[in-house]
Structures are given as C-alpha cells and as structure tokens.
mmCIF file of C-alpha atoms and ligand atoms in Angstrom:
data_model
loop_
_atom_site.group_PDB
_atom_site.id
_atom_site.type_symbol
_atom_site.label_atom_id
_atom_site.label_comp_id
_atom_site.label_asym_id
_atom_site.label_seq_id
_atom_site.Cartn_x
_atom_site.Cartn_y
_atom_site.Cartn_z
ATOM 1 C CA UNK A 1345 0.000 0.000 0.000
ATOM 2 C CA UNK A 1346 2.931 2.308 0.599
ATOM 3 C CA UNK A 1347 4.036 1.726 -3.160
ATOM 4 C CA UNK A 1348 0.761 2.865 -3.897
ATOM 5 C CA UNK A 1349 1.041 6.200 -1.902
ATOM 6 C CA UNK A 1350 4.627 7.040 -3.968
ATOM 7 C CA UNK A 1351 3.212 6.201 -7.385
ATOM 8 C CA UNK A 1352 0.908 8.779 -6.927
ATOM 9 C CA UNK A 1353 -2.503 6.097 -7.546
ATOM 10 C CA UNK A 1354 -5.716 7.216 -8.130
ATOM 11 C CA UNK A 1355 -7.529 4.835 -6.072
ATOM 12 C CA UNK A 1356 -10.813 3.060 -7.044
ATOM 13 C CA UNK A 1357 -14.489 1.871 -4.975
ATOM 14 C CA UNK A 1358 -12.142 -1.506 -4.627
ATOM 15 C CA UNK A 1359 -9.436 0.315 -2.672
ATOM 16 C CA UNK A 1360 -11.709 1.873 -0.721
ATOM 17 C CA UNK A 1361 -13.344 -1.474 -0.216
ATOM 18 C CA UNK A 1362 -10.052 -2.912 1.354
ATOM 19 C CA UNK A 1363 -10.682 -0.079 3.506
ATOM 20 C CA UNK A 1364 -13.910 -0.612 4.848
ATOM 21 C CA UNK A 1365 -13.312 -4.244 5.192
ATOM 22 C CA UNK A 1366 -10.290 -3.542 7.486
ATOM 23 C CA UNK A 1367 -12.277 -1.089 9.328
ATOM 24 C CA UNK A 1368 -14.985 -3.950 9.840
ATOM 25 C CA UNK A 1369 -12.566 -6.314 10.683
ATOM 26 C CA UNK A 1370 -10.822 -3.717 13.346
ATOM 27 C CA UNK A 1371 -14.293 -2.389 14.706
ATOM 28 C CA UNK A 1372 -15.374 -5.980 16.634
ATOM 29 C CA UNK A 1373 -11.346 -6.202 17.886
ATOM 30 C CA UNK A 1374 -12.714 -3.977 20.900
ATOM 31 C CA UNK A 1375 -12.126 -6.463 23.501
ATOM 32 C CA UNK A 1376 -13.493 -5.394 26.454
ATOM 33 C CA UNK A 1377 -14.330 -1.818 26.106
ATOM 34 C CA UNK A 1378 -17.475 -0.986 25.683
ATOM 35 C CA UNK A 1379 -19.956 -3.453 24.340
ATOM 36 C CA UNK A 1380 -17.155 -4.999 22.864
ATOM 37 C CA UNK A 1381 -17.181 -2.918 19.624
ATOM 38 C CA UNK A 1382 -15.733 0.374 18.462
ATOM 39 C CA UNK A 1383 -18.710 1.107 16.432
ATOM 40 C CA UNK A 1384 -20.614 3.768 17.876
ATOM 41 C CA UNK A 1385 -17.472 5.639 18.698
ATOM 42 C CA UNK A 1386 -16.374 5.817 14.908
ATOM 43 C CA UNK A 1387 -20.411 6.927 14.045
ATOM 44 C CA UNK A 1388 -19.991 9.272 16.441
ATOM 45 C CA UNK A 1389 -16.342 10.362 14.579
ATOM 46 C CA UNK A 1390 -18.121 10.783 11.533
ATOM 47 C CA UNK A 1391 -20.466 12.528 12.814
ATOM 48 C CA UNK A 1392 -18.507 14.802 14.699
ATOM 49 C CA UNK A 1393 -16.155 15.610 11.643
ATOM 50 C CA UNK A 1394 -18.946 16.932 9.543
ATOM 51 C CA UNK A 1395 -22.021 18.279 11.951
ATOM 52 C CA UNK A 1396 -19.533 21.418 12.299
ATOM 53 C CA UNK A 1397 -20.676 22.580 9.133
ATOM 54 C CA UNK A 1398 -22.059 26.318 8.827
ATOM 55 C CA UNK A 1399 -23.907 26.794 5.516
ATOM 56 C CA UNK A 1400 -24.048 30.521 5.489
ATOM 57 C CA UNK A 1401 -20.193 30.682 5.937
ATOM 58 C CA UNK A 1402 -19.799 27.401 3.933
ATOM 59 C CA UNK A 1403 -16.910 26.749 6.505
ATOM 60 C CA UNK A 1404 -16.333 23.253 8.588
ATOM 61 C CA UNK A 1405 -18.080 19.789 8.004
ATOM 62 C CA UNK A 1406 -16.010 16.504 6.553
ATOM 63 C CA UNK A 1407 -13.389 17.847 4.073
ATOM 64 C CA UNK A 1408 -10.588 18.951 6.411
ATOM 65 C CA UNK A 1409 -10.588 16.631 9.097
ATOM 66 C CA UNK A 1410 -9.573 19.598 11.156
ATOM 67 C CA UNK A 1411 -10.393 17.671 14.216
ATOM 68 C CA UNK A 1412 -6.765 15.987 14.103
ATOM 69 C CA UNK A 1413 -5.901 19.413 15.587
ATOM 70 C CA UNK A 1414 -5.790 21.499 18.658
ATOM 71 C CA UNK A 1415 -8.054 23.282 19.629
ATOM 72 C CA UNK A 1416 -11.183 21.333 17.664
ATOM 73 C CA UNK A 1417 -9.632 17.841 19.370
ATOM 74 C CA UNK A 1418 -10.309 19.455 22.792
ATOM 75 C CA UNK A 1419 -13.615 21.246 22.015
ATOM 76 C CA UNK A 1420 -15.817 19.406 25.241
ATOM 77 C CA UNK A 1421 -18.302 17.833 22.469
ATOM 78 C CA UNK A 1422 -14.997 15.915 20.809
ATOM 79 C CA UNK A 1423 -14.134 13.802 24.349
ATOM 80 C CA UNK A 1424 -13.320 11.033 23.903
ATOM 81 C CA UNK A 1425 -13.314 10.659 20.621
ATOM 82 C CA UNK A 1426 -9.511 10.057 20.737
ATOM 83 C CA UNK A 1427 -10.361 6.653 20.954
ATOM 84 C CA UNK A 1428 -12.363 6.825 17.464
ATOM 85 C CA UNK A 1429 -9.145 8.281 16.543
ATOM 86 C CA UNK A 1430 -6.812 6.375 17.386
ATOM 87 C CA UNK A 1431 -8.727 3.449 15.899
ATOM 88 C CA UNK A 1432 -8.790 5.159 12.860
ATOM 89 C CA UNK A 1433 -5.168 5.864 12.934
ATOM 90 C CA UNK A 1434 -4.399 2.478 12.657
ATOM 91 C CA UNK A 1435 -5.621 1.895 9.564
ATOM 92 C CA UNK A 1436 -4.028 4.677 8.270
ATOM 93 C CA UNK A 1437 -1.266 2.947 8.713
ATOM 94 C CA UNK A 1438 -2.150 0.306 5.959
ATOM 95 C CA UNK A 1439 -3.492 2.812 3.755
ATOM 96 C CA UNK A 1440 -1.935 5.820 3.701
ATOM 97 C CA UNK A 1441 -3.571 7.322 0.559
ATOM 98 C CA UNK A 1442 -6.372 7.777 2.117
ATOM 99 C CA UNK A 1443 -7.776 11.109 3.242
ATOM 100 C CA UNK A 1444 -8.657 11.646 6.919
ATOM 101 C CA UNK A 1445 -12.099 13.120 5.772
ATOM 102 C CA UNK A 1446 -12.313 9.738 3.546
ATOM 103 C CA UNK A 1447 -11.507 7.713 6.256
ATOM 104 C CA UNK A 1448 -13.715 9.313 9.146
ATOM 105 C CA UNK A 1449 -16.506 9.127 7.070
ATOM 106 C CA UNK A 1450 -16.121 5.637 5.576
ATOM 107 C CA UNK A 1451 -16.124 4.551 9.284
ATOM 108 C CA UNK A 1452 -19.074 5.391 10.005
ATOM 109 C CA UNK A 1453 -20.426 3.813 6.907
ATOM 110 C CA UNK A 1454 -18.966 1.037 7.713
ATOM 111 C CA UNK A 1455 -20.055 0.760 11.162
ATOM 112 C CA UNK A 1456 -23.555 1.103 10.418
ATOM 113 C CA UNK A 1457 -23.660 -1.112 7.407
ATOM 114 C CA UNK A 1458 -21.971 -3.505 9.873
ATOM 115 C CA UNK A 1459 -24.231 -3.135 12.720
ATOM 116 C CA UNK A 1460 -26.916 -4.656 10.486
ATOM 117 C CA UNK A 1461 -28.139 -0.911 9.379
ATOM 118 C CA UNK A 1462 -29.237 0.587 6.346
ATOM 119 C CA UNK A 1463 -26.941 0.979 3.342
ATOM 120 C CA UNK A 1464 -25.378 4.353 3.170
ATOM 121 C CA UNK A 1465 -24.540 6.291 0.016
ATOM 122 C CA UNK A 1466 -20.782 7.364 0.297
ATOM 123 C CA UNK A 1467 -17.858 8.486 -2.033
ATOM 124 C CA UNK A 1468 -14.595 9.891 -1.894
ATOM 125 C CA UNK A 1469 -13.159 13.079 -2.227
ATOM 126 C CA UNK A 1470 -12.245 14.787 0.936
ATOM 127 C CA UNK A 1471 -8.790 16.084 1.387
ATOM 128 C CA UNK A 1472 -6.277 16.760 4.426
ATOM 129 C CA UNK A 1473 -6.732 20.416 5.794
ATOM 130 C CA UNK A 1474 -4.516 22.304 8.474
ATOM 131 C CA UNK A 1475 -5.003 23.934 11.788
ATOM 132 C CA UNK A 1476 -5.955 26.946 10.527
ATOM 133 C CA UNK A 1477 -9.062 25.543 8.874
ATOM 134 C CA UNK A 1478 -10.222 24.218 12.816
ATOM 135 C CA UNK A 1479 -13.783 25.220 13.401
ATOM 136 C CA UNK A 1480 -15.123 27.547 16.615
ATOM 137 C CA UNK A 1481 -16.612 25.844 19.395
ATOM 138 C CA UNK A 1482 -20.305 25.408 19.540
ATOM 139 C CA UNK A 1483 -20.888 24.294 16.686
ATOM 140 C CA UNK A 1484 -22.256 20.627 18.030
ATOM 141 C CA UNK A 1485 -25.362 20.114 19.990
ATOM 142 C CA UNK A 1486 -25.613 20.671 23.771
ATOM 143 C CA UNK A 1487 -27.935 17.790 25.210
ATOM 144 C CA UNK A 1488 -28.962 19.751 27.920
ATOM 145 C CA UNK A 1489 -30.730 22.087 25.762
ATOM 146 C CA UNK A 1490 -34.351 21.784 23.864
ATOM 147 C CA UNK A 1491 -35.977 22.230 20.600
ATOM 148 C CA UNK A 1492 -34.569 25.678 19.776
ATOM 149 C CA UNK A 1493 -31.043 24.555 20.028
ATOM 150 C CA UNK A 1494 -31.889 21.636 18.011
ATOM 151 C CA UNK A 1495 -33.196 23.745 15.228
ATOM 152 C CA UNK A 1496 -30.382 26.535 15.893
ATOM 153 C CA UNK A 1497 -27.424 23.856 15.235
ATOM 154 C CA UNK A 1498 -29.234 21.546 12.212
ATOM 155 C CA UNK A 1499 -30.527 24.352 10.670
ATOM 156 C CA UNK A 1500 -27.181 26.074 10.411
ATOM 157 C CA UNK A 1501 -26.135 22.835 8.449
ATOM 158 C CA UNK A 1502 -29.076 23.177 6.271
ATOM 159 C CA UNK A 1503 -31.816 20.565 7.626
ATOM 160 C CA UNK A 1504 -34.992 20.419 8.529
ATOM 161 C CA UNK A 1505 -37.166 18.716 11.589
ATOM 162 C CA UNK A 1506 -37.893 15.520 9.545
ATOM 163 C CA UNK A 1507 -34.114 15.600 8.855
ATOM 164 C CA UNK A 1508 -33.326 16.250 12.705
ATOM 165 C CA UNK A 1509 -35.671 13.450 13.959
ATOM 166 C CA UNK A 1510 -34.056 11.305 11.502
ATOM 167 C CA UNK A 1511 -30.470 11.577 12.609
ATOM 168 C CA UNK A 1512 -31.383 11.229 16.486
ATOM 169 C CA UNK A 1513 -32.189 8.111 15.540
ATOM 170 C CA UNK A 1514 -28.137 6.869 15.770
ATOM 171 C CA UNK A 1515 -28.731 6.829 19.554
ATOM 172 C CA UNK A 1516 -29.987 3.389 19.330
ATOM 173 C CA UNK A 1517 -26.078 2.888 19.147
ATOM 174 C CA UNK A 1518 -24.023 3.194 22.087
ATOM 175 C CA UNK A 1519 -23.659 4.712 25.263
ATOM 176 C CA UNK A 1520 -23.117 8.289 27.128
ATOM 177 C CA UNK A 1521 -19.928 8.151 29.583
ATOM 178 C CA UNK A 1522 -19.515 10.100 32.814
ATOM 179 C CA UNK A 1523 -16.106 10.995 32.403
ATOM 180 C CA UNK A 1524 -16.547 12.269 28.359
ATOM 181 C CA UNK A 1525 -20.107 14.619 28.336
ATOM 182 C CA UNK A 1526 -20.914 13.801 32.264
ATOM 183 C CA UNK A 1527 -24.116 11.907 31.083
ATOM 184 C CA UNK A 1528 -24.455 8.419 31.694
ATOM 185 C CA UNK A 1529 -25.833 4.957 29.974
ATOM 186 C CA UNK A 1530 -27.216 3.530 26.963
ATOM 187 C CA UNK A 1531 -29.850 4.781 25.342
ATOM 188 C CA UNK A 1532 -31.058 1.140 24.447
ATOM 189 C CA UNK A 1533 -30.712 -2.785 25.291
ATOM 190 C CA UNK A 1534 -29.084 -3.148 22.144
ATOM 191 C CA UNK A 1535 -26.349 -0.443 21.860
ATOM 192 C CA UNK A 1536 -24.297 -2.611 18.878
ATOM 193 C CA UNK A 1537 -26.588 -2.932 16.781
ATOM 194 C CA UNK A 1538 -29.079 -0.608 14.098
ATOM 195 C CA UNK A 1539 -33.364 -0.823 15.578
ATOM 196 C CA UNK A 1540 -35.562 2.207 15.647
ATOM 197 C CA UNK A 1541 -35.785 1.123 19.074
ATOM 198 C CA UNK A 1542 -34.439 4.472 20.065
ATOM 199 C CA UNK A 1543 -37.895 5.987 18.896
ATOM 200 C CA UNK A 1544 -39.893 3.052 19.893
ATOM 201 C CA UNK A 1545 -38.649 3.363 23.928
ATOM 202 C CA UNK A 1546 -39.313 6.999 23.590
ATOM 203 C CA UNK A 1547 -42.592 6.485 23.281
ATOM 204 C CA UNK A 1548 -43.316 3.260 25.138
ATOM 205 C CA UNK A 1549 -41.325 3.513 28.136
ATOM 206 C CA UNK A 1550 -42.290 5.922 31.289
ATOM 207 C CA UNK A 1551 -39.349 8.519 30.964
ATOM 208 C CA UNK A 1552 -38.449 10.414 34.623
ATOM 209 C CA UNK A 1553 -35.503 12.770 35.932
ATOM 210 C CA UNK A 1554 -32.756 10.513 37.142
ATOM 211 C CA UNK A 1555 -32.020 11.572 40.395
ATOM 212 C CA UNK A 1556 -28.099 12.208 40.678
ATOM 213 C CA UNK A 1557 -25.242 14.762 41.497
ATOM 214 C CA UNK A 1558 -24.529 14.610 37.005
ATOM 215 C CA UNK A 1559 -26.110 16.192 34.531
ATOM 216 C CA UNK A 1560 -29.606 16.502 34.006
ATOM 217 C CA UNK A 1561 -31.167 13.621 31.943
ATOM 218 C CA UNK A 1562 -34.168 11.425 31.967
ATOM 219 C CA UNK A 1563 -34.241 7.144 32.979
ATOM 220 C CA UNK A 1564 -36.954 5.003 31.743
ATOM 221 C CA UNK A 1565 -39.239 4.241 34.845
ATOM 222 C CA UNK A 1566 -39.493 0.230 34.556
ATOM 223 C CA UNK A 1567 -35.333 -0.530 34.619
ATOM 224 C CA UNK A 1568 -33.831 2.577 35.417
ATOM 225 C CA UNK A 1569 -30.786 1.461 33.134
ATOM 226 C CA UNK A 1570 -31.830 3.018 30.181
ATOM 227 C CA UNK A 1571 -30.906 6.751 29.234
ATOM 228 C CA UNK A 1572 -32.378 9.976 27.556
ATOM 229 C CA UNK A 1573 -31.168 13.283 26.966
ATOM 230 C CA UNK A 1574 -33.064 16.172 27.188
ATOM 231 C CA UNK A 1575 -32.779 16.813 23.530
ATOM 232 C CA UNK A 1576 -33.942 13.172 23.009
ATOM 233 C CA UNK A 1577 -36.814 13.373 24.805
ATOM 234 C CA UNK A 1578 -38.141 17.112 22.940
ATOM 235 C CA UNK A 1579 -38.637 14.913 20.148
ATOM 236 C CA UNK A 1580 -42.176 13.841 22.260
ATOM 237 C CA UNK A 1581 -42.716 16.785 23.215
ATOM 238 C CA UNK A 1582 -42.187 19.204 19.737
ATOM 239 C CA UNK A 1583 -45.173 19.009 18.485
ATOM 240 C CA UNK A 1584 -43.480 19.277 14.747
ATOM 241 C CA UNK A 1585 -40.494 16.816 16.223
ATOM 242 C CA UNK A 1586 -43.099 14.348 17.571
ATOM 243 C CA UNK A 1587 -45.119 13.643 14.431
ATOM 244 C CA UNK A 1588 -41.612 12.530 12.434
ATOM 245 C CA UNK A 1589 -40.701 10.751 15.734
ATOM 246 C CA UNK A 1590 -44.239 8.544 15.807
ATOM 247 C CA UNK A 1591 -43.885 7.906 11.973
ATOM 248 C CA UNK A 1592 -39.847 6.186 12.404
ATOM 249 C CA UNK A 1593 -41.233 3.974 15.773
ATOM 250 C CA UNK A 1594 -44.206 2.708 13.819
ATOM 251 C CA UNK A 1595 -41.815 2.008 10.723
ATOM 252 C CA UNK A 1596 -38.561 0.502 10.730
ATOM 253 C CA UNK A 1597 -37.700 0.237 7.517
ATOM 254 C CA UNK A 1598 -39.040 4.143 6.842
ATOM 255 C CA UNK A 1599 -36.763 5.570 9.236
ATOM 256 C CA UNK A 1600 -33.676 3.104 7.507
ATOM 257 C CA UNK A 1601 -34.477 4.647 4.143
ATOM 258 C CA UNK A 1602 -34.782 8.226 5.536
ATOM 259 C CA UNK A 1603 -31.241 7.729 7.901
ATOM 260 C CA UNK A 1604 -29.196 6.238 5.113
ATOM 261 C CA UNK A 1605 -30.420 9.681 2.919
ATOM 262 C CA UNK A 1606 -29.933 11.684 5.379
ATOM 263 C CA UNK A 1607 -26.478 10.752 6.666
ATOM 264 C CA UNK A 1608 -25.199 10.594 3.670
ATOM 265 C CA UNK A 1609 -25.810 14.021 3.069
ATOM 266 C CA UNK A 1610 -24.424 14.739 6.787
ATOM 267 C CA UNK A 1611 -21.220 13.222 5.691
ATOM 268 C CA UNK A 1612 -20.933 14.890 2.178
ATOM 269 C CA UNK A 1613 -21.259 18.560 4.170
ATOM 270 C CA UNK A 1614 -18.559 21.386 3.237
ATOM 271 C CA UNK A 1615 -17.248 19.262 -0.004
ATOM 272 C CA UNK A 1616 -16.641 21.492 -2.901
ATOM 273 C CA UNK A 1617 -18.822 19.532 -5.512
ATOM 274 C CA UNK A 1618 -15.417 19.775 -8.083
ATOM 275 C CA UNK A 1619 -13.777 17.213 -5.226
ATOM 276 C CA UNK A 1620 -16.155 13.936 -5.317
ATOM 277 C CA UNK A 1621 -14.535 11.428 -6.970
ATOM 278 C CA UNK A 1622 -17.429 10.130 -8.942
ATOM 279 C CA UNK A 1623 -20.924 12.108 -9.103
ATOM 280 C CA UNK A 1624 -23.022 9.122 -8.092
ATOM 281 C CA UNK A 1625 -22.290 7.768 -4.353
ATOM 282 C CA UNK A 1626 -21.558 4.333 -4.496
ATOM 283 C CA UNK A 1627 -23.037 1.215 -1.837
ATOM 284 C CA UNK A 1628 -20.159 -0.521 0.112
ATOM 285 C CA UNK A 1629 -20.532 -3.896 0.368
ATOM 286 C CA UNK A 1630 -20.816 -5.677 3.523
ATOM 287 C CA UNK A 1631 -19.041 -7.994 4.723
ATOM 288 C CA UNK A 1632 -21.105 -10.823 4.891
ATOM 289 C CA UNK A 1633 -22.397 -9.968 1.223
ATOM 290 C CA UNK A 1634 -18.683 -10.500 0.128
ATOM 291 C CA UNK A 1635 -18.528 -13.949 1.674
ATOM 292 C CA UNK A 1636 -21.787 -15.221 0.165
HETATM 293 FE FE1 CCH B 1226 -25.063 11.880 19.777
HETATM 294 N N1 CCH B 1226 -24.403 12.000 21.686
HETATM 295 N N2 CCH B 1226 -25.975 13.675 19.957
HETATM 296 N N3 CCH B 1226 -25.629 11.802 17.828
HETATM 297 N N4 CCH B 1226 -24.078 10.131 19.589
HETATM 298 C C1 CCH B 1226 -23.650 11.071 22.353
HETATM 299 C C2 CCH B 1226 -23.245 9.848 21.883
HETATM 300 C C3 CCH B 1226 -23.504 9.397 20.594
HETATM 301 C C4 CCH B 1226 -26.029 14.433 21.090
HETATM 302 C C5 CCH B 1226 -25.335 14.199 22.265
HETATM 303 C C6 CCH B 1226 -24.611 13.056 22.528
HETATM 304 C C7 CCH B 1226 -26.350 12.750 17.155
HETATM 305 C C8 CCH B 1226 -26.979 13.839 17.730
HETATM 306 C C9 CCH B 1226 -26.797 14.256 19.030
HETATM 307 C C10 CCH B 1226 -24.079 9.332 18.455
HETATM 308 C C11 CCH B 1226 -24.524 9.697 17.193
HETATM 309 C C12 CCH B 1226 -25.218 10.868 16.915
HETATM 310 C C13 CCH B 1226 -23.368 11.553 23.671
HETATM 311 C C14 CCH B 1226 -22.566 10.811 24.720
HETATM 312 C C15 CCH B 1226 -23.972 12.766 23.785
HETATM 313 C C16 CCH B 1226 -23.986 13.670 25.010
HETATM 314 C C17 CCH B 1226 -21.074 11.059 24.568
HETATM 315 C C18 CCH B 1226 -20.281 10.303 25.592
HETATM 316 O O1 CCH B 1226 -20.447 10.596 26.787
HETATM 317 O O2 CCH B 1226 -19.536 9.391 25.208
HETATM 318 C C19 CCH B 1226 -26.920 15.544 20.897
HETATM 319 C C20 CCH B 1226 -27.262 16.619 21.909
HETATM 320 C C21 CCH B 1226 -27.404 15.435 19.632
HETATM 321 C C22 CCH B 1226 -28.405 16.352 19.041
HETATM 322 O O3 CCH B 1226 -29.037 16.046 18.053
HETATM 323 C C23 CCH B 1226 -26.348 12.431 15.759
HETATM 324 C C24 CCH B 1226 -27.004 13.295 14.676
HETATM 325 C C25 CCH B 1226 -25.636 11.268 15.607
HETATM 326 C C26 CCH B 1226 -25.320 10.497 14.353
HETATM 327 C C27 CCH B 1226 -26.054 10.534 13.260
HETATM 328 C C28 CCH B 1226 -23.520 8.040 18.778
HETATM 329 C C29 CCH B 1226 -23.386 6.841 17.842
HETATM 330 C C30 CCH B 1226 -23.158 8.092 20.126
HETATM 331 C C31 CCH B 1226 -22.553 6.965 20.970
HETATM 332 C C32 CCH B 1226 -21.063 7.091 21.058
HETATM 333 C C33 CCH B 1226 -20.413 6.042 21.917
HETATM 334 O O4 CCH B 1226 -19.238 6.231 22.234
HETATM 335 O O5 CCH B 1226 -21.035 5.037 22.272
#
C-alpha cells in the first residue's frame, strides 16, 4: 500500500473497499471496552467531523478533518473521541492514501452497514486540511438544551425537523460516559446494533428525571438502566419533532431509508462539488455480502 502512496494512484471503490473491510474487521477487535465494539465511537467520529458545518459561511463539516488538531480535538463535544481516533489511525497505517475526511466518514459507513443498518450512500473526495481551517466551538449540539437549540445547530447545516428526527435516531447505538459529556448509559438494550428502538422506547417507556449529582437527563421508569437526553426526549414533546418521531417507531424500515439519505448528506457537508470522486455515491458492500 505504501508503493501505492509514492506512485501517486488514483484509487478506485475496490481500494476503498479494502478499507472498509479492514475497518470492519478492526471495529469488533474492541475487547473489552465498551460493548465490545468500536462502532458507535467511529459513528460518532463521523459525525462529529462533519455536523460542524455552517452553511451561510460554507466553513467546517467533513473535508478537512480539522479535528486531528488542537483546539477542535479538545472542544468538550470531541471527548473522547480520541479513541475513534486512534482506531482510525491504525488503519491509516495500511493505507496511507487515504484522506482523513475519507476515512472518518467511511467509518461510520462502515459501522452502520456492519451493525446490520441501512446501506449508506458514500464516495470519496475529501482532502487533508490544516489547523488553521479548525472550526469555533459550539458548533455541536448541547444535550442539555431543547428544541430551539436543536433547530439553531441543524438548521445552520441546512436541515430540517424531519431531517433532525431522523439523525437522532443513531442513539440506538451506544452509550453516554460520565467521564466524556458527564451523562451516563445507553440509550437502548441493544447499543451494537441498528433498531428504531431508540424511537420506539421513547414512546413506550415511562421517561423520569434521574435523580443524581450529574447532569440533568431522563431514565426510563421500569429498569432505570436506560438513558435519555433532554434533547432526546423534545422529540415527544415538539409538536413538529413528535409527528416525524411517531412515523420512524411505527416504521422501521421508513426511518432506515430516511437515515441512510440523510447521513449521507451529513457526511458529504462542506465538499466542494469539483472534489467527489465520482458524481453518483456508491453502496459498500458488507461484509457478509462478500462472503456469500
Ligand atoms: Fe449523539 N451524543 N448527539 N448523535 N451520539 C452522544 C453519543 C452518541 C447528542 C449528544 C450526545 C447525534 C446527535 C446528538 C451518536 C450519534 C449521533 C453523547 C454521549 C452525547 C452527550 C457522549 C459520551 O459521553 O460518550 C446531541 C445533543 C445530539 C443532538 O441532536 C447524531 C445526529 C448522531 C449520528 C447521526 C452516537 C453513535 C453516540 C454513541 C457514542 C459512543 O461512544 O457510544
């Protein structure tokens, strides 16, 4: 792969296929953090390294990968994302053509696709920024907050509420940690893997104020082990937020379709158009499809 770096490649969907398949391969070699995979974290990279995006200044979002540097890595919304990182880092190593903005990205395709979600639409393109292209803090959502926020953040990156209901629906995977945002647990029993459980709890489940010295955010009455932010929980309470919310816990595979479009355009944010490598996305392949 090094070779290929010096002879100055242009790499094709294979290559990049190498490259999901090694970040699949790398993602369930989590041992025992976690629930034994990496793949919320690297979601959550990929989601971090474009949601900075400001339309109206057309500045931040996936092409610069600017949080490799100081002071985006420590911005309070990037904790622990070192991990994600570092992860990520390691397969640099193997292929070293590869953008960071590429790479970031394809993660979290990968990791969805992987965790038995919806296919998501992704190409290449991004390139390698510099410090100087780092984005101001406060660009990411604060959970403590309500719908205004919500709207105030997602709208600077050009969605709307379907659009916003839509993406909240990634906290079916993973967890909150106390010593990253302060908030604590998993949002549901089955952090590893892609449901539209996330909507279906919010509405089934008895949600009350955890009472604790941290943060506060709401536990479901019946287990107590289950989590919600307060900007998780608006989406029941909006009344615009609510009716997209109802619609995705009624209808798995509606909220799969909607996601996959509507990732794919969170990961495409800030790209000059003149950078994508081909003008229709392509569909990774999974890895069990390979093996069939
Ligand atoms: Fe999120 N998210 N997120 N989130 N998020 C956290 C963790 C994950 C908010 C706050 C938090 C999206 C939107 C929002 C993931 C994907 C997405 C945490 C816990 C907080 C707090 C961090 C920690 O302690 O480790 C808020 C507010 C919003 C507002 O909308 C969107 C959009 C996505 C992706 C499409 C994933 C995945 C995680 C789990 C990470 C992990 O390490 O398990």
């Amino acid at each position: 792969q090094a070779a290929k770096a010096a002879a100055n490649f242009t790499p094709t969907k294979d290559d990049y296929q190498k490259v999901y398949n090694k970040i699949a391969e790398v993602m369930d070699e989590a041992g025992e953090y976690d629930d034994g995979s990496f793949g919320p974290v690297l979601v959550r990279l990929a989601w971090h390294c474009s949601g900075t995006y400001d339309k109206a200044s057309n500045t931040g979002g996936s092409n610069f990968a600017t949080m490799r540097f100081e002071p985006e890595s420590l911005h309070g919304g990037n904790k622990g994302l070192h991990i994600a990182r570092g992860v990520m880092e390691g397969i640099k190593k193997d292929f070293p053509w590869i953008s960071y903005g590429d790479l970031w990205t394809l993660g979290g395709v990968c990791a969805i696709q992987e965790m038995q979600g919806p296919k998501i639409p992704w190409r290449s393109g991004r390139i390698d920024g510099f410090d100087k292209d780092c984005t101001p803090d406060g660009r990411l959502p604060d959970g403590s907050q309500g719908a205004d926020h919500l709207r105030s953040i997602f709208y600077r990156m050009g969605f709307n509420d379907q659009e916003i209901v839509a993406l909240s629906g990634a906290h079916a995977l993973g967890r909150c940690h106390s010593d990253r945002s302060g908030f604590e647990g998993p949002w549901t029993f089955s952090p590893t893997t892609v449901t539209n459980d996330y909507y279906k709890l919010l509405f089934e489940e008895k949600w009350v104020w955890r009472k604790w010295n941290g943060p506060k955010q709401l536990a479901d009455k019946k287990t107590g082990t289950l989590m919600m932010l307060p900007t998780d929980y608006v989406l029941t309470q909006d009344k615009s937020f609510k009716k997209y919310a109802k619609a995705y816990a009624d209808d798995q595979e509606l909220w799969f379709k909607d996601f996959a479009k509507v990732f794919s355009q969170l990961l495409e944010l800030g790209v000059p158009e003149n950078q994508w490598a081909t003008t229709e996305p392509w569909i990774m392949k999974t890895i069990d499809e390979q093996s069939e």
